Amino acid sequence: MSHKRFLGFAVAAGALALIPAFAVGPTFKADQTFKGSALTGWHTLGAATWKADKGELSGSPTQAEGGWLVFDKSLQDVGFFANFQCTGGCKTGLLLRAEKTDSGMKGVFVSLNPDDIASYAVTLDANGKELSRTKLRQSGGQVRIAPTAEAAAALAAGRGGRGGGRGPVDQFATSPGIVLPMQRPKGGINAGAWNQVEILLDANIIRAFLNDGTEAAGGVADDAAGRFGPFALYVGGTGEVRFKDVGWKDINVKDMPREQTSANFRVQRLNEHFYSFSAVTGDVNHDGVLDVIAGPYVYFGPGYTKSREVYLAETFNPSRSYASNAMVTVSSDFTGDGWVDVVNFGGGGATLYVNPKNEPRRWDSHKVVDAVATEIVVARDVDGDGKDELVYGAQGYIRYAKPDPANPTGPWVVHTISELGPWGYLHSIGVGDINGDGKMDILSTWGWWEQPKEGAASGLWKYHPEAFGRWTRSYPGAGDIVVYDVNGDGKADVVTPMQAHGVGLAWFEQKRDAAGNISFVRHWIMEDYLTKNAGNVTFTQLHATTMADVDGDGIPDLIVGKRYWSHQDDFFDPDAYGAPVIYWYKTVRNPKAPGGAEFVPELIHNRSGVGSTVTAVDLNKDGAVDITTSTDRGTFIFWGKPKAGAK
């Protein structure tokens, strides 16, 4: 595969044992890593001694004010990664953009001490002694360029301070007695122990991530603090600091490989603009041919070159906007009139667009569900009535909704199946028969809910905690959790990305004890940047998944990809500028593999990716699976080529 995401850090097995168990390593491929036993390419400054030994840099202060190990090359936008340990009362940190001044130098300093995790504008004299320190004003989050202090104040005032008096939602509130299978990473610094740090300074925003926690020490690094210069490691106080696995990158350089398409697929771009994060199919005009619906457009088969508006079309700026009214789209005959309708999710609710039955006009719309908080919604027949329901999370609960047959365009009937918990927000929904009783169960990254024997609408469903996700610097859970028998043992297994805005892909093998109790064993497909992954493939932002028998061998396969600029044009997410890939993973039943199965990846395309959903269906009825996506790169069909001997 030419589309490998690999790590430029050589880490010995013994060193890995010292890294926190939850760490996923750096989120960029380093331009350079330190592996030597000499300080070639560095120079010292100030009251400290530094040495190098087998890829490790260590420093000890000779006076309390300490000193610096300065890299000889200057950078402006930089990514830095290391594992560090500060013992015996030492203080440490990293200086960036160390610009020369008449009296010495100035730059942006990230303090990495348990009682002082913050970023500062500092000035130093010619000997490296600190002359001044000013804490940077706060900024970060989903933005690349921080506004001026005046503009930020005006914006805050216009919103009434913090959200106009509207209190924050507690996404982690949980009903009494519920024990969650995952806990938020502690983050911060473990005094005297090894700590992982990644620092990204881009444009005028600095971000730091400690031990896979959320952003820390962020701030606005305006030009006055330092524009261009080397970075430098610091040690002060008493004791010793040690750095290892040190790597850095000029993140002003974006590396996008040449466009590639699998020999087993043909790509057709239906639209090059950003209208939606979801594409679905249905025979909209009753001509016997499936059409593609994505955001405001229906693309009519079999050519898919002609389109008509569902609602007034307006493009979004992929750098600064989301597909706010079309984050997820589902299709089905929701009104019961025999014509395919669509439901769009965005803006906190669900809007039904009613098929006009070949009348040459836009579709009538009706708000049918007021509250939807998950970025993943699936349409499946949950209650066994032969019609699709909408499964989603809202207000801290897992729910499904269905039309009232007497008034399908009015408010839909909503059923709450879970207790209060974190599963009612953001990512990860799935539907499948886990226990083999013929009834659909519902899954999220936090576990699964067993449909009662009495039926779907009979009350709360039994909750089975299970960590179908991983919590590192971002929220756990990803796209559509898929359920199928991976290893052929007759039991339903679970396949899912571990994070929508991180890295990780795994399948969970179902086990049963003598009493029939169900548990799961996790098998990694793609773990992190430090591990050997299937096909040597690693990428981030696995925001959408589906399953289909791509190669026609009678066994479902996995389709998954990267959502490019998930949180816009910035470094908020890991590897935000990595190529927007889409892969299919062949399910291979292999008794010698862990769990009895393995997954073999094939790159479909590296200029499209996925949005919040991906759809796999045989559009042209040639026996091959075709794939549709709609992303901030456009709307696509990937035409599968029929396989000889397909079942």
XYZ file of C-alpha atoms in Angstrom:
647
model
C 0.000 0.000 0.000
C 1.374 3.426 -0.830
C -1.022 4.945 1.634
C 0.671 3.959 4.862
C 0.631 6.129 7.935
C 3.674 5.154 9.877
C 5.628 6.479 12.795
C 9.105 7.857 12.404
C 10.092 6.988 15.953
C 12.185 3.919 16.703
C 11.192 2.759 20.156
C 12.633 -0.343 21.741
C 10.321 -2.823 23.442
C 11.845 -1.997 26.809
C 11.172 1.683 26.325
C 7.568 1.017 25.376
C 6.956 -0.459 28.799
C 7.671 2.950 30.291
C 5.076 4.726 28.174
C 1.630 5.066 29.801
C -0.569 2.151 28.756
C -3.183 4.406 27.186
C -0.744 6.434 25.082
C -1.148 6.325 21.318
C 2.075 8.128 20.494
C 2.576 11.079 18.165
C 0.014 12.104 15.569
C 2.488 13.076 12.882
C 5.350 11.464 10.967
C 8.520 13.167 12.182
C 10.879 14.930 9.811
C 13.663 14.022 12.182
C 14.067 12.010 15.363
C 16.853 11.989 17.877
C 18.563 8.607 18.116
C 22.219 9.381 18.770
C 24.701 9.659 21.626
C 26.178 13.065 20.707
C 24.771 16.586 20.731
C 25.549 17.161 17.065
C 23.028 19.653 15.680
C 22.369 21.171 19.114
C 24.067 23.749 21.328
C 23.741 24.562 25.003
C 22.891 27.884 26.595
C 22.671 28.918 30.242
C 23.287 27.242 33.581
C 22.778 23.555 32.797
C 24.709 20.594 31.510
C 23.288 18.378 28.802
C 24.300 14.999 27.429
C 23.067 12.428 24.941
C 23.093 8.668 25.238
C 21.451 6.109 22.935
C 18.649 8.387 21.799
C 18.034 9.958 25.203
C 18.707 13.609 26.079
C 19.248 14.512 29.726
C 19.901 17.809 31.439
C 20.824 18.956 34.934
C 20.836 22.582 36.133
C 24.046 24.027 37.580
C 22.068 26.930 39.009
C 18.400 27.271 39.875
C 17.601 29.412 36.825
C 18.712 26.504 34.648
C 19.565 26.407 30.979
C 18.689 25.251 27.484
C 19.513 22.670 24.855
C 18.902 24.545 21.610
C 18.270 22.877 18.267
C 20.397 24.464 15.534
C 17.636 24.684 12.898
C 14.942 27.387 12.930
C 11.248 26.594 12.416
C 8.032 28.593 12.434
C 5.182 26.059 12.530
C 6.342 22.979 14.379
C 5.141 19.699 15.838
C 7.123 18.257 18.751
C 6.781 14.910 20.516
C 8.664 13.300 23.392
C 8.438 11.203 26.496
C 9.994 13.023 29.433
C 10.747 12.452 33.099
C 11.549 15.241 35.551
C 12.924 14.118 38.933
C 14.536 15.550 42.059
C 12.801 18.929 41.987
C 13.619 19.813 38.402
C 11.523 22.089 36.221
C 11.213 21.645 32.494
C 9.509 22.848 29.355
C 9.967 23.658 25.680
C 10.827 26.964 24.016
C 9.587 27.520 20.459
C 10.319 30.209 17.848
C 13.372 31.349 19.801
C 13.938 34.587 17.921
C 17.122 36.618 18.402
C 16.790 40.096 19.914
C 19.271 42.875 20.712
C 19.505 41.655 24.321
C 19.267 37.897 23.748
C 16.189 36.112 22.481
C 12.440 35.767 22.912
C 10.008 32.978 22.209
C 6.994 30.925 23.228
C 7.623 28.758 26.281
C 5.477 25.766 27.250
C 5.928 25.021 30.949
C 5.633 21.299 31.727
C 5.469 21.136 35.501
C 2.663 19.676 37.658
C 1.942 23.050 39.259
C 2.500 25.069 36.094
C 1.097 23.716 32.829
C 0.803 26.838 30.700
C 2.289 28.748 27.767
C 4.142 32.036 28.105
C 5.842 34.718 26.065
C 9.353 34.899 27.514
C 12.490 36.964 26.970
C 16.015 35.779 27.741
C 19.334 37.525 28.024
C 22.370 36.540 25.950
C 23.285 33.878 28.543
C 19.832 32.252 28.517
C 18.649 33.723 31.815
C 14.953 34.507 31.850
C 14.190 38.238 31.969
C 10.390 38.279 31.639
C 7.443 35.913 31.434
C 3.882 36.781 30.343
C 1.163 34.159 30.235
C -0.468 33.823 26.819
C -4.164 34.552 26.571
C -6.296 31.468 26.103
C -7.331 30.083 22.755
C -7.513 26.765 20.983
C -10.275 24.414 20.015
C -11.638 24.302 16.482
C -9.836 27.249 14.962
C -6.520 27.727 13.203
C -6.027 31.473 13.614
C -7.014 33.029 16.936
C -8.819 36.381 16.739
C -7.270 39.472 18.231
C -7.883 40.122 21.915
C -10.331 42.888 21.008
C -12.241 40.712 18.550
C -12.374 37.825 21.034
C -13.742 40.127 23.750
C -16.377 41.533 21.405
C -17.422 38.039 20.338
C -17.734 36.898 23.954
C -19.770 39.990 24.824
C -22.087 39.379 21.886
C -22.750 35.889 23.166
C -23.481 37.085 26.656
C -20.165 35.926 28.085
C -20.243 32.142 28.028
C -23.097 31.052 25.832
C -25.511 33.829 26.775
C -26.262 32.404 30.213
C -27.010 28.956 28.899
C -25.438 26.363 31.162
C -23.220 23.593 29.782
C -24.597 20.125 29.132
C -23.158 17.431 31.395
C -22.443 14.753 28.801
C -21.212 12.356 31.463
C -24.212 12.419 33.802
C -25.208 8.818 34.504
C -28.124 7.158 36.250
C -27.353 5.740 39.728
C -26.032 2.194 39.713
C -24.568 2.359 36.196
C -20.864 1.467 36.028
C -19.186 2.785 32.894
C -16.626 0.564 31.112
C -14.317 3.511 30.309
C -12.979 6.516 32.189
C -11.647 9.795 30.875
C -7.823 9.891 30.726
C -6.312 11.784 33.609
C -4.041 13.885 31.432
C -1.770 16.303 33.260
C 1.677 15.342 34.483
C 2.639 12.363 36.624
C 5.383 13.727 38.859
C 8.574 11.660 38.776
C 7.247 9.306 36.105
C 7.528 9.178 32.339
C 5.063 11.496 30.598
C 4.072 11.784 26.962
C 3.807 15.264 25.448
C 2.867 16.468 21.988
C 3.045 20.177 21.189
C 1.798 21.810 18.003
C 2.485 25.463 17.197
C 0.715 26.527 14.012
C -0.069 30.065 12.861
C -0.761 31.873 16.150
C -2.126 29.000 18.241
C -0.125 26.661 20.431
C -1.615 23.367 21.623
C -0.154 20.862 24.043
C -1.405 17.369 24.848
C -0.168 15.521 27.931
C -0.624 11.779 28.433
C -3.450 11.686 25.886
C -5.540 14.191 27.787
C -7.379 17.067 26.184
C -5.674 20.301 25.158
C -3.492 21.817 27.876
C -1.245 24.866 28.026
C -2.856 26.314 24.893
C -2.644 29.965 24.045
C -2.301 32.675 21.426
C 1.272 32.960 20.162
C 1.174 36.265 18.302
C 4.195 37.507 16.358
C 5.271 39.730 19.232
C 6.153 36.615 21.244
C 8.436 35.251 18.543
C 8.045 34.654 14.841
C 10.787 32.282 13.708
C 13.588 30.410 15.395
C 14.774 27.118 16.861
C 13.133 25.155 19.645
C 14.947 24.421 22.896
C 14.566 21.995 25.799
C 14.729 23.520 29.279
C 15.821 22.299 32.695
C 15.861 24.354 35.906
C 15.418 24.026 39.632
C 17.181 20.925 40.946
C 17.425 17.334 39.819
C 17.428 16.001 36.264
C 15.177 15.921 33.205
C 15.301 13.154 30.618
C 13.771 13.229 27.137
C 13.443 10.251 24.810
C 11.592 9.393 21.590
C 12.126 13.051 20.655
C 10.768 13.917 17.214
C 9.850 17.097 15.397
C 8.232 18.193 12.152
C 7.824 21.326 10.087
C 4.018 21.227 10.024
C 3.856 24.093 7.558
C 4.657 21.426 4.948
C 1.604 19.352 3.956
C 2.362 16.034 2.245
C -0.472 14.758 0.036
C 0.407 11.676 -2.036
C -0.573 11.314 -5.668
C -4.200 10.392 -6.242
C -4.830 6.661 -6.284
C -7.848 4.479 -7.002
C -8.012 0.730 -6.489
C -7.883 -1.393 -9.630
C -11.050 -3.058 -8.282
C -13.053 0.186 -8.328
C -13.849 3.039 -10.699
C -14.429 6.479 -9.195
C -17.169 8.847 -10.347
C -17.370 12.273 -8.718
C -20.990 13.442 -8.753
C -20.259 16.872 -7.314
C -17.009 18.574 -6.349
C -18.529 20.852 -3.689
C -19.262 20.390 0.013
C -22.975 19.938 0.627
C -23.250 17.086 3.097
C -21.504 14.445 5.173
C -23.808 11.641 4.077
C -25.001 9.919 0.899
C -27.779 7.314 0.658
C -29.648 5.511 -2.108
C -33.228 4.829 -3.185
C -35.396 4.665 -6.290
C -36.671 8.209 -5.986
C -38.498 8.446 -9.332
C -39.841 4.878 -9.605
C -37.923 4.033 -12.771
C -36.508 0.827 -11.323
C -32.999 2.293 -10.919
C -31.442 3.346 -7.632
C -30.635 7.029 -7.261
C -28.170 8.727 -4.893
C -29.360 11.356 -2.383
C -26.730 13.560 -0.758
C -27.621 16.775 1.014
C -29.724 19.010 -1.231
C -29.472 16.871 -4.362
C -30.860 13.701 -5.885
C -28.501 12.280 -8.524
C -30.523 10.182 -10.951
C -29.339 6.796 -12.142
C -28.203 5.151 -14.223
C -25.860 7.944 -15.357
C -25.874 10.020 -12.142
C -25.013 13.124 -14.156
C -28.430 14.765 -13.800
C -29.582 16.044 -10.419
C -32.487 17.888 -8.866
C -32.780 19.823 -5.622
C -34.464 18.310 -2.589
C -34.146 21.702 -0.904
C -32.361 24.921 -1.815
C -28.701 24.096 -2.290
C -25.966 26.080 -0.609
C -22.346 25.000 -0.374
C -20.356 24.983 2.839
C -16.791 26.187 3.239
C -14.875 23.019 4.175
C -12.199 25.073 5.906
C -14.560 26.809 8.301
C -17.998 25.158 8.155
C -19.852 21.925 8.824
C -22.675 20.402 6.797
C -24.943 21.636 9.561
C -28.224 20.542 7.988
C -26.982 17.269 6.484
C -24.597 15.653 8.948
C -26.455 12.352 8.464
C -29.061 11.366 5.879
C -31.181 8.212 5.885
C -33.667 7.026 3.281
C -36.795 4.882 3.479
C -40.511 5.067 2.786
C -41.284 6.843 6.032
C -44.732 8.116 4.980
C -45.960 4.698 3.828
C -47.039 5.915 0.390
C -44.662 3.695 -1.561
C -42.141 6.443 -2.369
C -38.672 6.844 -0.882
C -38.355 9.765 1.532
C -35.259 11.072 3.279
C -34.531 12.339 6.764
C -31.690 14.765 7.413
C -30.083 15.217 10.795
C -28.515 18.503 11.745
C -29.123 21.474 13.971
C -30.118 19.224 16.859
C -33.098 17.519 15.258
C -34.432 15.447 12.367
C -36.183 16.839 9.282
C -38.308 14.653 7.008
C -38.313 15.490 3.303
C -41.358 13.970 1.604
C -40.919 12.631 -1.925
C -43.058 14.723 -4.337
C -43.768 11.656 -6.508
C -42.102 12.918 -9.680
C -43.566 16.409 -9.477
C -40.770 18.754 -10.709
C -40.355 20.682 -7.472
C -38.457 20.700 -4.191
C -39.635 18.392 -1.437
C -41.869 19.435 1.458
C -40.077 19.340 4.813
C -41.302 18.610 8.333
C -39.442 18.654 11.641
C -40.246 15.222 13.066
C -37.771 14.817 15.955
C -36.752 17.780 18.100
C -33.633 16.467 19.836
C -30.821 14.440 18.259
C -27.356 14.668 19.807
C -25.387 11.822 18.210
C -23.487 12.426 14.974
C -24.399 8.880 13.965
C -28.001 7.842 13.274
C -29.016 4.540 11.713
C -32.266 3.486 10.063
C -33.083 -0.132 10.927
C -36.151 -2.218 11.657
C -35.773 -2.367 15.440
C -39.222 -3.569 16.439
C -39.737 -6.154 13.682
C -42.664 -4.449 11.969
C -40.958 -4.504 8.573
C -40.320 -0.751 8.569
C -37.231 1.249 9.435
C -36.988 3.202 12.660
C -34.385 5.868 13.468
C -31.905 4.895 16.191
C -29.953 7.713 17.840
C -28.906 9.364 21.090
C -30.331 12.521 22.605
C -30.327 14.295 25.972
C -28.261 11.505 27.523
C -30.441 8.601 26.336
C -30.494 6.026 23.544
C -33.752 6.256 21.623
C -35.532 5.110 18.530
C -38.251 7.030 16.709
C -40.874 6.033 14.161
C -43.651 7.808 12.274
C -47.194 7.815 13.550
C -49.005 5.999 10.708
C -51.967 8.327 11.159
C -49.751 11.422 10.849
C -46.294 10.524 9.460
C -45.317 14.151 8.870
C -46.154 15.183 12.409
C -43.981 14.609 15.494
C -42.731 11.033 15.496
C -43.248 8.566 18.315
C -40.066 8.430 20.402
C -39.073 5.469 22.586
C -36.296 5.754 25.175
C -34.553 2.414 25.746
C -31.629 3.319 28.035
C -30.903 4.888 31.378
C -29.177 8.272 31.483
C -25.538 8.092 30.419
C -22.786 9.463 28.157
C -24.061 7.327 25.278
C -26.648 9.986 24.433
C -24.110 12.298 22.796
C -21.691 12.515 19.874
C -20.645 9.236 18.257
C -21.280 5.556 17.756
C -24.592 3.762 17.190
C -25.184 0.213 15.980
C -28.024 -2.269 15.584
C -27.737 -6.059 15.449
C -28.883 -9.283 17.056
C -26.139 -9.835 19.638
C -27.676 -12.713 21.610
C -29.253 -14.576 18.692
C -32.854 -14.369 19.905
C -34.127 -12.949 16.616
C -34.607 -9.448 18.029
C -32.501 -6.417 17.212
C -30.295 -5.092 20.009
C -28.773 -1.604 20.083
C -25.101 -0.791 20.600
C -22.975 2.234 21.393
C -19.328 2.660 22.259
C -20.328 2.079 25.913
C -21.867 -1.380 25.407
C -25.120 -2.893 24.208
C -28.764 -2.909 25.199
C -30.692 -6.166 24.994
C -34.170 -5.913 23.522
C -36.740 -7.287 25.979
C -38.576 -10.474 25.150
C -41.796 -8.505 25.403
C -40.735 -6.280 22.481
C -38.913 -3.069 21.655
C -41.493 -0.687 23.093
C -41.975 -2.492 26.419
C -39.693 -0.236 28.507
C -36.003 0.165 29.276
C -33.693 -2.432 27.786
C -31.068 -4.304 29.816
C -27.682 -2.588 29.636
C -24.515 -4.662 29.154
C -21.390 -2.508 29.712
C -18.642 -3.045 27.159
C -15.849 -0.745 25.967
C -16.471 -0.729 22.207
C -14.175 2.302 21.981
C -11.134 3.977 23.457
C -10.872 7.228 25.350
C -7.666 9.132 24.706
C -7.458 12.841 23.939
C -10.847 12.818 22.230
C -14.234 11.328 23.065
C -14.560 7.558 22.490
C -16.645 5.975 19.779
C -16.886 6.485 16.051
C -19.327 5.658 13.294
C -21.875 2.952 12.652
C -20.988 -0.098 14.771
C -21.390 -3.160 12.564
C -22.468 -6.583 13.795
C -21.769 -9.844 11.974
C -20.168 -13.237 12.509
C -16.539 -12.420 11.792
C -14.892 -15.784 12.501
C -17.698 -18.108 11.415
C -18.417 -19.616 14.846
C -22.126 -18.807 14.660
C -22.042 -15.914 17.153
C -22.460 -12.245 16.315
C -19.248 -10.227 16.686
C -18.766 -6.462 16.732
C -16.515 -4.397 14.436
C -15.962 -0.706 15.042
C -13.483 2.158 14.939
C -12.432 3.130 18.440
C -12.556 6.899 17.970
C -14.097 9.185 15.375
C -11.419 11.810 15.976
C -8.484 9.664 16.962
C -7.050 6.376 15.803
C -7.982 2.748 16.348
C -10.008 -0.019 14.698
C -10.901 -3.342 16.309
C -13.189 -6.315 16.184
C -14.713 -7.843 19.296
C -15.071 -11.607 19.375
C -18.182 -12.798 21.198
C -17.630 -15.395 23.904
C -20.171 -17.285 26.005
C -19.635 -19.132 29.255
C -21.393 -22.313 30.336
C -24.349 -20.295 31.596
C -24.686 -18.462 28.279
C -23.372 -15.126 29.589
C -21.939 -12.997 26.803
C -18.562 -11.280 26.897
C -16.208 -9.935 24.244
C -12.491 -10.206 23.472
C -10.957 -7.269 21.619
C -8.701 -7.931 18.621
C -6.892 -4.950 17.123
C -7.013 -4.268 13.397
C -5.365 -0.847 13.678
C -4.209 0.134 17.152
C -1.975 3.215 17.046
C 1.178 4.668 15.520
C 3.516 2.522 17.595
C 2.051 -0.835 16.606
C 2.191 -3.131 13.616
C -1.247 -2.865 12.025
C -3.056 -4.848 9.344
C -1.450 -4.104 5.987
C 0.777 -1.470 7.647
C -2.168 0.916 7.338
C -2.849 3.594 9.949
C -5.030 6.688 9.604
C -7.124 8.895 11.849
C -10.678 10.312 11.889
C -12.459 6.979 11.262
C -15.857 8.633 11.353
C -17.962 6.304 9.177
C -18.213 2.557 8.694
C -20.420 0.006 7.023
C -20.263 -3.640 6.018
C -20.861 -5.375 2.698
C -19.616 -8.448 0.873
C -17.190 -6.526 -1.326
C -15.392 -9.499 -2.881
C -18.425 -11.744 -3.262
C -17.140 -14.615 -1.112
C -20.291 -14.711 1.015
C -18.612 -13.144 4.077
C -19.256 -9.508 5.021
C -16.315 -7.122 4.788
C -15.667 -3.770 6.450
C -15.648 -0.382 4.702
C -14.176 2.560 6.609
C -12.399 5.821 5.870
C -11.100 9.127 7.108
C -13.232 12.239 7.505
C -10.923 15.007 6.317
C -10.918 18.234 8.348
C -13.342 16.697 10.810
C -13.086 19.810 12.936
C -12.193 22.186 10.143
C -8.887 23.479 8.813
C -6.721 23.348 11.937
C -4.636 21.052 14.141
C -7.416 20.336 16.641
C -7.542 16.675 15.541
C -4.745 14.118 15.175
C -3.298 14.119 11.650
C -5.953 16.524 10.419
C -4.122 16.980 7.103
C -3.531 13.315 6.308
C -4.914 12.147 2.964
C -8.713 11.535 2.912
C -8.644 7.797 2.368
C -11.328 5.159 2.105
C -10.473 1.459 2.556
C -12.223 -1.850 2.508
C -10.987 -4.591 4.827
C -11.490 -8.144 3.609
C -12.687 -10.469 6.374
C -10.496 -13.569 6.234
C -11.475 -16.494 8.441
C -8.162 -17.924 9.567
C -8.025 -20.417 12.469
C -4.409 -19.439 13.126
C -5.192 -15.740 13.581
C -6.193 -14.322 16.984
C -9.900 -14.993 17.384
C -9.953 -17.006 14.184
C -10.042 -14.099 11.736
C -7.960 -11.314 10.248
C -8.648 -8.205 8.189
C -6.757 -7.379 4.991
C -7.008 -3.731 3.840
C -7.185 -2.395 0.299
C -7.118 1.314 -0.522
C -10.156 2.326 -2.571
C -9.313 6.017 -2.997
C -7.198 8.683 -1.303
C -8.922 11.917 -2.348
C -12.406 11.527 -0.882
C -12.651 9.773 2.471
C -15.935 9.470 4.304
C -18.321 11.830 6.002
C -20.512 10.709 8.876
C -21.831 7.727 6.919
C -20.811 5.521 4.015
C -23.265 3.482 1.928
C -22.574 0.192 0.132
C -25.106 -1.217 -2.336
C -25.173 -2.684 -5.852
C -26.351 0.402 -7.736
C -26.264 -0.996 -11.273
C -27.216 -4.603 -10.429
C -24.059 -6.079 -11.929
C -23.365 -8.206 -8.856
C -20.633 -5.953 -7.439
C -20.865 -3.700 -4.401
C -20.749 0.032 -5.153
C -19.916 2.609 -2.505
C -21.258 6.143 -2.127
C -19.847 8.893 0.062
C -20.426 12.594 0.507
C -17.716 14.637 2.174
C -16.090 18.052 2.205
C -14.183 16.783 -0.877
C -17.438 16.231 -2.826
C -19.924 13.439 -3.525
C -18.668 10.169 -5.012
C -19.595 6.765 -6.342
C -16.958 4.040 -6.287
C -18.101 1.481 -8.807
C -17.105 -2.042 -7.835
C -16.009 -4.451 -10.522
C -17.769 -7.831 -10.635
C -15.698 -10.706 -9.266
C -15.453 -14.010 -11.076
C -17.018 -16.770 -9.015
C -18.731 -14.378 -6.588
C -21.415 -15.995 -4.478
